[in-house]
Amino acid sequence: MQGEVTEDQVAAKWHEISPLIDRMSERIGDRDDFKVAAGSSLASDDALTNPYQLSHSVRLCMTAGVDHLHSVKRLVMDSQVLHVAAPFSLSRGALETFSAAFWMLHPIAPGDRIAHGLRWHAKNFNDMHSAVDLLPDVVQNSTLKAKYAKLYRISDAHGLSRKSIRDGYTSTAAVKYAEEHSSVRVLFPWQLCSGFAHGRPWAYLGASSREQFETEDPQVQHLRLTSSLTTVLYPALQALHLLQDVLKLFADRSNTSPIV
């Protein structure tokens, strides 16, 4: 948020966006919503990426992002609990997953959308095997190499680089893509949220209210850090705006109408 705003304005904005977030939570749970019309560009993308349909990947990102965003709203508005870090960690999850959805949907060229969708699945496979392969007595249904082979069958048909598919993607790259191509500035709020999630002093000391208390050591002070509705609103509002861009893209690609 730019410029100085009053506490009343911040509270009013929270009350304005809360029903929108509730509505999106309902929509995500509606199996009849977000249908892909036959003949649409997204239907074509789904056919070309089968069985790794692009719309399914986007829907999963939207579901995860809305769940994170709705949790912020439930915590801050419904429960009236203002944690120092938790709202930022939740907003970070929303910003990351909405950015990934935008990154997959946005490219004009179908080949680029297909590539992004396959890279998203490669990232899923890489993360899964990094985690599950370390567990004792867990047998995978297929090897990572076999999973890559299924992706390659699709990528080869479209002349896509196997290495680029295998390398997957990073949340940082997706957020930077959304920063460049969406109508929302998402990079800094995402970085701020990541700072809170990882306990980075720059985020805590730079974006929290502080009370200082002297100690027996004159060079050491105790700090009491508290958050505010204003600072918590900033990343949540940016996440909601990015979701609106994702919804518009989904509507355009699937020939449906966005409802927010």
PDB file of C-alpha atoms in Angstrom:
ATOM      1  CA  MET A   1       0.000   0.000   0.000  1.00  0.00           C
ATOM      2  CA  GLN A   2       1.381   3.426  -0.912  1.00  0.00           C
ATOM      3  CA  GLY A   3       0.938   6.597   1.088  1.00  0.00           C
ATOM      4  CA  GLU A   4      -0.365   6.977   4.598  1.00  0.00           C
ATOM      5  CA  VAL A   5      -3.642   5.334   5.479  1.00  0.00           C
ATOM      6  CA  THR A   6      -5.677   5.482   8.645  1.00  0.00           C
ATOM      7  CA  GLU A   7      -6.610   2.547  10.826  1.00  0.00           C
ATOM      8  CA  ASP A   8     -10.246   3.059   9.820  1.00  0.00           C
ATOM      9  CA  GLN A   9      -9.321   2.823   6.135  1.00  0.00           C
ATOM     10  CA  VAL A  10      -7.374  -0.376   6.740  1.00  0.00           C
ATOM     11  CA  ALA A  11     -10.237  -1.905   8.705  1.00  0.00           C
ATOM     12  CA  ALA A  12     -12.667  -0.899   5.956  1.00  0.00           C
ATOM     13  CA  LYS A  13     -10.485  -2.556   3.323  1.00  0.00           C
ATOM     14  CA  TRP A  14     -10.355  -5.781   5.356  1.00  0.00           C
ATOM     15  CA  HIS A  15     -14.157  -5.758   5.595  1.00  0.00           C
ATOM     16  CA  GLU A  16     -14.358  -5.108   1.847  1.00  0.00           C
ATOM     17  CA  ILE A  17     -12.130  -7.992   0.776  1.00  0.00           C
ATOM     18  CA  SER A  18     -13.243 -10.562   3.358  1.00  0.00           C
ATOM     19  CA  PRO A  19     -16.484 -11.489   1.511  1.00  0.00           C
ATOM     20  CA  LEU A  20     -14.501 -11.767  -1.731  1.00  0.00           C
ATOM     21  CA  ILE A  21     -12.098 -14.217  -0.120  1.00  0.00           C
ATOM     22  CA  ASP A  22     -15.010 -16.185   1.359  1.00  0.00           C
ATOM     23  CA  ARG A  23     -16.630 -16.322  -2.072  1.00  0.00           C
ATOM     24  CA  MET A  24     -13.437 -17.624  -3.659  1.00  0.00           C
ATOM     25  CA  SER A  25     -13.194 -20.312  -0.987  1.00  0.00           C
ATOM     26  CA  GLU A  26     -16.704 -21.420  -1.940  1.00  0.00           C
ATOM     27  CA  ARG A  27     -15.892 -21.375  -5.652  1.00  0.00           C
ATOM     28  CA  ILE A  28     -12.778 -23.470  -5.244  1.00  0.00           C
ATOM     29  CA  GLY A  29     -14.857 -26.129  -3.507  1.00  0.00           C
ATOM     30  CA  ASP A  30     -17.486 -26.176  -6.268  1.00  0.00           C
ATOM     31  CA  ARG A  31     -16.745 -28.967  -8.722  1.00  0.00           C
ATOM     32  CA  ASP A  32     -19.011 -27.347 -11.316  1.00  0.00           C
ATOM     33  CA  ASP A  33     -17.001 -24.115 -11.323  1.00  0.00           C
ATOM     34  CA  PHE A  34     -14.004 -23.354 -13.524  1.00  0.00           C
ATOM     35  CA  LYS A  35     -15.136 -25.591 -16.349  1.00  0.00           C
ATOM     36  CA  VAL A  36     -13.080 -25.639 -19.524  1.00  0.00           C
ATOM     37  CA  ALA A  37     -15.237 -25.162 -22.616  1.00  0.00           C
ATOM     38  CA  ALA A  38     -14.729 -27.438 -25.595  1.00  0.00           C
ATOM     39  CA  GLY A  39     -12.869 -25.638 -28.349  1.00  0.00           C
ATOM     40  CA  SER A  40     -11.183 -23.185 -25.986  1.00  0.00           C
ATOM     41  CA  SER A  41      -7.432 -22.654 -25.976  1.00  0.00           C
ATOM     42  CA  LEU A  42      -7.215 -24.236 -22.523  1.00  0.00           C
ATOM     43  CA  ALA A  43      -9.095 -27.301 -23.752  1.00  0.00           C
ATOM     44  CA  SER A  44      -6.486 -27.589 -26.494  1.00  0.00           C
ATOM     45  CA  ASP A  45      -3.702 -27.204 -23.929  1.00  0.00           C
ATOM     46  CA  ASP A  46      -5.259 -29.968 -21.845  1.00  0.00           C
ATOM     47  CA  ALA A  47      -5.430 -32.304 -24.828  1.00  0.00           C
ATOM     48  CA  LEU A  48      -1.811 -31.622 -25.740  1.00  0.00           C
ATOM     49  CA  THR A  49      -0.549 -32.147 -22.176  1.00  0.00           C
ATOM     50  CA  ASN A  50      -2.650 -35.214 -21.346  1.00  0.00           C
ATOM     51  CA  PRO A  51      -2.337 -36.809 -18.781  1.00  0.00           C
ATOM     52  CA  TYR A  52      -0.757 -33.707 -17.213  1.00  0.00           C
ATOM     53  CA  GLN A  53      -3.583 -31.356 -18.129  1.00  0.00           C
ATOM     54  CA  LEU A  54      -2.614 -27.727 -17.777  1.00  0.00           C
ATOM     55  CA  SER A  55      -5.976 -26.673 -16.332  1.00  0.00           C
ATOM     56  CA  HIS A  56      -5.632 -29.260 -13.559  1.00  0.00           C
ATOM     57  CA  SER A  57      -2.242 -27.867 -12.560  1.00  0.00           C
ATOM     58  CA  VAL A  58      -3.610 -24.331 -12.535  1.00  0.00           C
ATOM     59  CA  ARG A  59      -6.637 -25.392 -10.500  1.00  0.00           C
ATOM     60  CA  LEU A  60      -4.404 -27.017  -7.890  1.00  0.00           C
ATOM     61  CA  CYS A  61      -2.359 -23.834  -7.581  1.00  0.00           C
ATOM     62  CA  MET A  62      -5.537 -21.779  -7.270  1.00  0.00           C
ATOM     63  CA  THR A  63      -6.876 -24.141  -4.610  1.00  0.00           C
ATOM     64  CA  ALA A  64      -3.692 -23.946  -2.550  1.00  0.00           C
ATOM     65  CA  GLY A  65      -3.476 -20.177  -2.902  1.00  0.00           C
ATOM     66  CA  VAL A  66      -7.102 -19.534  -1.966  1.00  0.00           C
ATOM     67  CA  ASP A  67      -6.763 -21.862   1.014  1.00  0.00           C
ATOM     68  CA  HIS A  68      -3.765 -19.867   2.258  1.00  0.00           C
ATOM     69  CA  LEU A  69      -5.504 -16.544   1.645  1.00  0.00           C
ATOM     70  CA  HIS A  70      -8.706 -17.688   3.307  1.00  0.00           C
ATOM     71  CA  SER A  71      -6.677 -18.814   6.322  1.00  0.00           C
ATOM     72  CA  VAL A  72      -5.239 -15.299   6.653  1.00  0.00           C
ATOM     73  CA  LYS A  73      -8.740 -13.879   6.611  1.00  0.00           C
ATOM     74  CA  ARG A  74     -10.010 -16.447   9.134  1.00  0.00           C
ATOM     75  CA  LEU A  75      -7.106 -15.757  11.467  1.00  0.00           C
ATOM     76  CA  VAL A  76      -7.091 -11.975  11.282  1.00  0.00           C
ATOM     77  CA  MET A  77     -10.766 -11.112  10.834  1.00  0.00           C
ATOM     78  CA  ASP A  78     -12.775 -14.031  12.198  1.00  0.00           C
ATOM     79  CA  SER A  79     -10.547 -15.071  15.104  1.00  0.00           C
ATOM     80  CA  GLN A  80      -9.161 -11.571  15.692  1.00  0.00           C
ATOM     81  CA  VAL A  81      -5.692 -13.006  16.301  1.00  0.00           C
ATOM     82  CA  LEU A  82      -2.756 -11.029  14.964  1.00  0.00           C
ATOM     83  CA  HIS A  83       0.375 -13.164  14.999  1.00  0.00           C
ATOM     84  CA  VAL A  84       3.695 -11.588  14.131  1.00  0.00           C
ATOM     85  CA  ALA A  85       4.727 -14.076  11.431  1.00  0.00           C
ATOM     86  CA  ALA A  86       1.892 -16.485  10.603  1.00  0.00           C
ATOM     87  CA  PRO A  87      -0.184 -14.148   8.378  1.00  0.00           C
ATOM     88  CA  PHE A  88       2.898 -13.411   6.287  1.00  0.00           C
ATOM     89  CA  SER A  89       3.761 -17.094   5.942  1.00  0.00           C
ATOM     90  CA  LEU A  90       0.226 -17.768   4.731  1.00  0.00           C
ATOM     91  CA  SER A  91       0.246 -14.836   2.314  1.00  0.00           C
ATOM     92  CA  ARG A  92       3.575 -16.071   1.001  1.00  0.00           C
ATOM     93  CA  GLY A  93       1.967 -19.385   0.094  1.00  0.00           C
ATOM     94  CA  ALA A  94      -0.822 -17.542  -1.704  1.00  0.00           C
ATOM     95  CA  LEU A  95       1.574 -15.306  -3.632  1.00  0.00           C
ATOM     96  CA  GLU A  96       3.751 -18.251  -4.695  1.00  0.00           C
ATOM     97  CA  THR A  97       0.955 -20.478  -5.908  1.00  0.00           C
ATOM     98  CA  PHE A  98      -0.984 -17.705  -7.646  1.00  0.00           C
ATOM     99  CA  SER A  99       2.281 -16.712  -9.346  1.00  0.00           C
ATOM    100  CA  ALA A 100       2.752 -20.291 -10.549  1.00  0.00           C
ATOM    101  CA  ALA A 101      -0.808 -20.347 -11.902  1.00  0.00           C
ATOM    102  CA  PHE A 102      -0.229 -17.030 -13.679  1.00  0.00           C
ATOM    103  CA  TRP A 103       3.105 -18.290 -15.053  1.00  0.00           C
ATOM    104  CA  MET A 104       1.392 -21.322 -16.590  1.00  0.00           C
ATOM    105  CA  LEU A 105      -1.621 -19.474 -18.022  1.00  0.00           C
ATOM    106  CA  HIS A 106      -0.138 -16.219 -19.238  1.00  0.00           C
ATOM    107  CA  PRO A 107       2.068 -17.061 -22.258  1.00  0.00           C
ATOM    108  CA  ILE A 108       0.380 -16.340 -25.576  1.00  0.00           C
ATOM    109  CA  ALA A 109       2.140 -19.165 -27.411  1.00  0.00           C
ATOM    110  CA  PRO A 110       0.608 -22.588 -26.633  1.00  0.00           C
ATOM    111  CA  GLY A 111       4.082 -24.156 -26.708  1.00  0.00           C
ATOM    112  CA  ASP A 112       5.203 -21.900 -23.870  1.00  0.00           C
ATOM    113  CA  ARG A 113       2.133 -22.755 -21.796  1.00  0.00           C
ATOM    114  CA  ILE A 114       2.758 -26.456 -22.420  1.00  0.00           C
ATOM    115  CA  ALA A 115       6.416 -26.076 -21.421  1.00  0.00           C
ATOM    116  CA  HIS A 116       5.513 -24.279 -18.206  1.00  0.00           C
ATOM    117  CA  GLY A 117       2.948 -26.926 -17.318  1.00  0.00           C
ATOM    118  CA  LEU A 118       5.438 -29.745 -17.872  1.00  0.00           C
ATOM    119  CA  ARG A 119       8.089 -27.928 -15.849  1.00  0.00           C
ATOM    120  CA  TRP A 120       5.577 -27.547 -13.021  1.00  0.00           C
ATOM    121  CA  HIS A 121       5.074 -31.317 -12.988  1.00  0.00           C
ATOM    122  CA  ALA A 122       8.826 -31.954 -13.184  1.00  0.00           C
ATOM    123  CA  LYS A 123       9.256 -29.787 -10.085  1.00  0.00           C
ATOM    124  CA  ASN A 124       6.592 -31.872  -8.361  1.00  0.00           C
ATOM    125  CA  PHE A 125       8.391 -35.103  -9.292  1.00  0.00           C
ATOM    126  CA  ASN A 126      11.774 -33.736  -8.201  1.00  0.00           C
ATOM    127  CA  ASP A 127      10.436 -32.603  -4.830  1.00  0.00           C
ATOM    128  CA  MET A 128       8.522 -35.839  -4.280  1.00  0.00           C
ATOM    129  CA  HIS A 129      11.518 -38.076  -4.864  1.00  0.00           C
ATOM    130  CA  SER A 130      13.822 -35.843  -2.810  1.00  0.00           C
ATOM    131  CA  ALA A 131      11.469 -36.327   0.127  1.00  0.00           C
ATOM    132  CA  VAL A 132      10.016 -39.810  -0.238  1.00  0.00           C
ATOM    133  CA  ASP A 133      13.179 -41.591  -1.401  1.00  0.00           C
ATOM    134  CA  LEU A 134      14.693 -40.903   2.017  1.00  0.00           C
ATOM    135  CA  LEU A 135      11.879 -42.665   3.859  1.00  0.00           C
ATOM    136  CA  PRO A 136      12.507 -46.280   4.860  1.00  0.00           C
ATOM    137  CA  ASP A 137      10.238 -49.017   3.538  1.00  0.00           C
ATOM    138  CA  VAL A 138       8.548 -46.727   1.005  1.00  0.00           C
ATOM    139  CA  VAL A 139       8.447 -48.085  -2.527  1.00  0.00           C
ATOM    140  CA  GLN A 140       7.592 -45.693  -5.366  1.00  0.00           C
ATOM    141  CA  ASN A 141       5.218 -46.859  -8.094  1.00  0.00           C
ATOM    142  CA  SER A 142       7.733 -45.643 -10.676  1.00  0.00           C
ATOM    143  CA  THR A 143      11.212 -44.174 -10.755  1.00  0.00           C
ATOM    144  CA  LEU A 144      11.978 -40.517 -11.311  1.00  0.00           C
ATOM    145  CA  LYS A 145      13.487 -41.475 -14.665  1.00  0.00           C
ATOM    146  CA  ALA A 146      10.231 -43.166 -15.684  1.00  0.00           C
ATOM    147  CA  LYS A 147       8.257 -40.076 -14.707  1.00  0.00           C
ATOM    148  CA  TYR A 148      10.576 -37.902 -16.778  1.00  0.00           C
ATOM    149  CA  ALA A 149      10.032 -40.237 -19.737  1.00  0.00           C
ATOM    150  CA  LYS A 150       6.288 -39.544 -19.643  1.00  0.00           C
ATOM    151  CA  LEU A 151       6.945 -35.809 -19.680  1.00  0.00           C
ATOM    152  CA  TYR A 152       9.450 -36.201 -22.509  1.00  0.00           C
ATOM    153  CA  ARG A 153       6.881 -37.905 -24.712  1.00  0.00           C
ATOM    154  CA  ILE A 154       4.897 -34.687 -24.604  1.00  0.00           C
ATOM    155  CA  SER A 155       7.825 -32.269 -24.754  1.00  0.00           C
ATOM    156  CA  ASP A 156       9.449 -34.102 -27.674  1.00  0.00           C
ATOM    157  CA  ALA A 157       6.231 -33.828 -29.672  1.00  0.00           C
ATOM    158  CA  HIS A 158       6.444 -30.038 -29.347  1.00  0.00           C
ATOM    159  CA  GLY A 159      10.186 -29.661 -29.839  1.00  0.00           C
ATOM    160  CA  LEU A 160      10.830 -28.605 -26.248  1.00  0.00           C
ATOM    161  CA  SER A 161      14.180 -28.959 -24.532  1.00  0.00           C
ATOM    162  CA  ARG A 162      14.311 -31.994 -22.273  1.00  0.00           C
ATOM    163  CA  LYS A 163      16.745 -30.257 -19.951  1.00  0.00           C
ATOM    164  CA  SER A 164      14.476 -27.248 -19.493  1.00  0.00           C
ATOM    165  CA  ILE A 165      11.600 -29.574 -18.628  1.00  0.00           C
ATOM    166  CA  ARG A 166      13.692 -31.709 -16.288  1.00  0.00           C
ATOM    167  CA  ASP A 167      15.018 -28.649 -14.450  1.00  0.00           C
ATOM    168  CA  GLY A 168      11.471 -27.736 -13.432  1.00  0.00           C
ATOM    169  CA  TYR A 169      10.974 -24.205 -12.157  1.00  0.00           C
ATOM    170  CA  THR A 170      11.452 -22.165  -8.992  1.00  0.00           C
ATOM    171  CA  SER A 171       8.978 -20.109  -7.015  1.00  0.00           C
ATOM    172  CA  THR A 172      11.354 -17.170  -7.371  1.00  0.00           C
ATOM    173  CA  ALA A 173      11.185 -17.406 -11.161  1.00  0.00           C
ATOM    174  CA  ALA A 174       7.383 -17.642 -11.122  1.00  0.00           C
ATOM    175  CA  VAL A 175       7.050 -14.638  -8.798  1.00  0.00           C
ATOM    176  CA  LYS A 176       9.427 -12.581 -10.932  1.00  0.00           C
ATOM    177  CA  TYR A 177       7.435 -13.561 -14.022  1.00  0.00           C
ATOM    178  CA  ALA A 178       4.225 -12.380 -12.337  1.00  0.00           C
ATOM    179  CA  GLU A 179       5.980  -9.194 -11.253  1.00  0.00           C
ATOM    180  CA  GLU A 180       6.905  -8.459 -14.864  1.00  0.00           C
ATOM    181  CA  HIS A 181       3.737  -9.533 -16.656  1.00  0.00           C
ATOM    182  CA  SER A 182       0.798  -9.129 -14.253  1.00  0.00           C
ATOM    183  CA  SER A 183      -0.875  -5.918 -13.119  1.00  0.00           C
ATOM    184  CA  VAL A 184       0.355  -6.511  -9.558  1.00  0.00           C
ATOM    185  CA  ARG A 185       3.653  -5.800  -7.856  1.00  0.00           C
ATOM    186  CA  VAL A 186       4.214  -9.095  -6.074  1.00  0.00           C
ATOM    187  CA  LEU A 187       7.994  -9.471  -5.732  1.00  0.00           C
ATOM    188  CA  PHE A 188       8.578  -7.274  -2.687  1.00  0.00           C
ATOM    189  CA  PRO A 189       5.562  -8.498  -0.677  1.00  0.00           C
ATOM    190  CA  TRP A 190       6.640 -12.071  -1.433  1.00  0.00           C
ATOM    191  CA  GLN A 191      10.196 -11.305  -0.306  1.00  0.00           C
ATOM    192  CA  LEU A 192       8.866  -9.656   2.840  1.00  0.00           C
ATOM    193  CA  CYS A 193       6.661 -12.652   3.593  1.00  0.00           C
ATOM    194  CA  SER A 194       9.589 -15.000   3.008  1.00  0.00           C
ATOM    195  CA  GLY A 195      11.621 -12.949   5.460  1.00  0.00           C
ATOM    196  CA  PHE A 196       8.959 -13.447   8.117  1.00  0.00           C
ATOM    197  CA  ALA A 197       8.595 -17.147   7.305  1.00  0.00           C
ATOM    198  CA  HIS A 198      12.336 -17.721   7.733  1.00  0.00           C
ATOM    199  CA  GLY A 199      12.795 -15.521  10.793  1.00  0.00           C
ATOM    200  CA  ARG A 200      14.916 -12.929   9.004  1.00  0.00           C
ATOM    201  CA  PRO A 201      15.700  -9.890  11.179  1.00  0.00           C
ATOM    202  CA  TRP A 202      15.326  -7.447   8.287  1.00  0.00           C
ATOM    203  CA  ALA A 203      11.655  -8.351   7.925  1.00  0.00           C
ATOM    204  CA  TYR A 204      10.836  -8.526  11.625  1.00  0.00           C
ATOM    205  CA  LEU A 205      12.661  -5.327  12.532  1.00  0.00           C
ATOM    206  CA  GLY A 206      11.633  -3.463   9.403  1.00  0.00           C
ATOM    207  CA  ALA A 207       7.908  -4.243   9.304  1.00  0.00           C
ATOM    208  CA  SER A 208       6.910  -4.799  12.944  1.00  0.00           C
ATOM    209  CA  SER A 209       6.082  -2.368  15.710  1.00  0.00           C
ATOM    210  CA  ARG A 210       8.725  -2.460  18.426  1.00  0.00           C
ATOM    211  CA  GLU A 211       8.892  -1.884  22.151  1.00  0.00           C
ATOM    212  CA  GLN A 212      12.395  -1.723  23.620  1.00  0.00           C
ATOM    213  CA  PHE A 213      13.324  -2.804  27.130  1.00  0.00           C
ATOM    214  CA  GLU A 214      16.684  -2.348  28.787  1.00  0.00           C
ATOM    215  CA  THR A 215      18.636  -5.317  30.130  1.00  0.00           C
ATOM    216  CA  GLU A 216      21.545  -5.660  32.523  1.00  0.00           C
ATOM    217  CA  ASP A 217      23.843  -5.496  29.517  1.00  0.00           C
ATOM    218  CA  PRO A 218      23.801  -1.911  28.171  1.00  0.00           C
ATOM    219  CA  GLN A 219      24.636  -3.233  24.699  1.00  0.00           C
ATOM    220  CA  VAL A 220      21.665  -5.616  24.622  1.00  0.00           C
ATOM    221  CA  GLN A 221      17.982  -4.737  24.553  1.00  0.00           C
ATOM    222  CA  HIS A 222      14.884  -6.886  24.679  1.00  0.00           C
ATOM    223  CA  LEU A 223      12.390  -6.195  21.909  1.00  0.00           C
ATOM    224  CA  ARG A 224       8.671  -6.881  21.846  1.00  0.00           C
ATOM    225  CA  LEU A 225       7.542  -7.144  18.247  1.00  0.00           C
ATOM    226  CA  THR A 226       3.923  -6.810  17.202  1.00  0.00           C
ATOM    227  CA  SER A 227       2.200  -6.759  13.845  1.00  0.00           C
ATOM    228  CA  SER A 228      -0.660  -4.575  12.630  1.00  0.00           C
ATOM    229  CA  LEU A 229      -3.677  -4.877  10.387  1.00  0.00           C
ATOM    230  CA  THR A 230      -1.944  -2.506   7.973  1.00  0.00           C
ATOM    231  CA  THR A 231       1.229  -4.529   7.442  1.00  0.00           C
ATOM    232  CA  VAL A 232      -0.686  -7.820   7.299  1.00  0.00           C
ATOM    233  CA  LEU A 233      -3.115  -6.364   4.747  1.00  0.00           C
ATOM    234  CA  TYR A 234      -0.384  -5.440   2.274  1.00  0.00           C
ATOM    235  CA  PRO A 235       0.685  -8.929   1.062  1.00  0.00           C
ATOM    236  CA  ALA A 236      -2.817 -10.367   1.426  1.00  0.00           C
ATOM    237  CA  LEU A 237      -4.248  -7.618  -0.776  1.00  0.00           C
ATOM    238  CA  GLN A 238      -1.529  -8.110  -3.382  1.00  0.00           C
ATOM    239  CA  ALA A 239      -2.268 -11.845  -3.397  1.00  0.00           C
ATOM    240  CA  LEU A 240      -5.967 -11.148  -3.948  1.00  0.00           C
ATOM    241  CA  HIS A 241      -5.177  -8.790  -6.827  1.00  0.00           C
ATOM    242  CA  LEU A 242      -2.928 -11.413  -8.404  1.00  0.00           C
ATOM    243  CA  LEU A 243      -5.723 -13.962  -8.043  1.00  0.00           C
ATOM    244  CA  GLN A 244      -7.974 -11.598  -9.972  1.00  0.00           C
ATOM    245  CA  ASP A 245      -5.443 -11.561 -12.807  1.00  0.00           C
ATOM    246  CA  VAL A 246      -5.322 -15.371 -12.729  1.00  0.00           C
ATOM    247  CA  LEU A 247      -9.117 -15.560 -12.863  1.00  0.00           C
ATOM    248  CA  LYS A 248      -9.222 -13.250 -15.876  1.00  0.00           C
ATOM    249  CA  LEU A 249      -6.641 -15.367 -17.654  1.00  0.00           C
ATOM    250  CA  PHE A 250      -8.468 -18.580 -16.807  1.00  0.00           C
ATOM    251  CA  ALA A 251     -11.702 -17.088 -18.103  1.00  0.00           C
ATOM    252  CA  ASP A 252     -10.024 -16.003 -21.331  1.00  0.00           C
ATOM    253  CA  ARG A 253      -8.305 -19.340 -21.901  1.00  0.00           C
ATOM    254  CA  SER A 254     -11.381 -21.421 -21.015  1.00  0.00           C
ATOM    255  CA  ASN A 255     -14.084 -19.124 -22.469  1.00  0.00           C
ATOM    256  CA  THR A 256     -15.764 -18.583 -19.113  1.00  0.00           C
ATOM    257  CA  SER A 257     -16.435 -15.418 -17.134  1.00  0.00           C
ATOM    258  CA  PRO A 258     -14.506 -14.370 -14.014  1.00  0.00           C
ATOM    259  CA  ILE A 259     -16.568 -13.869 -10.870  1.00  0.00           C
ATOM    260  CA  VAL A 260     -14.914 -12.179  -7.915  1.00  0.00           C
TER     261      VAL A 260
END
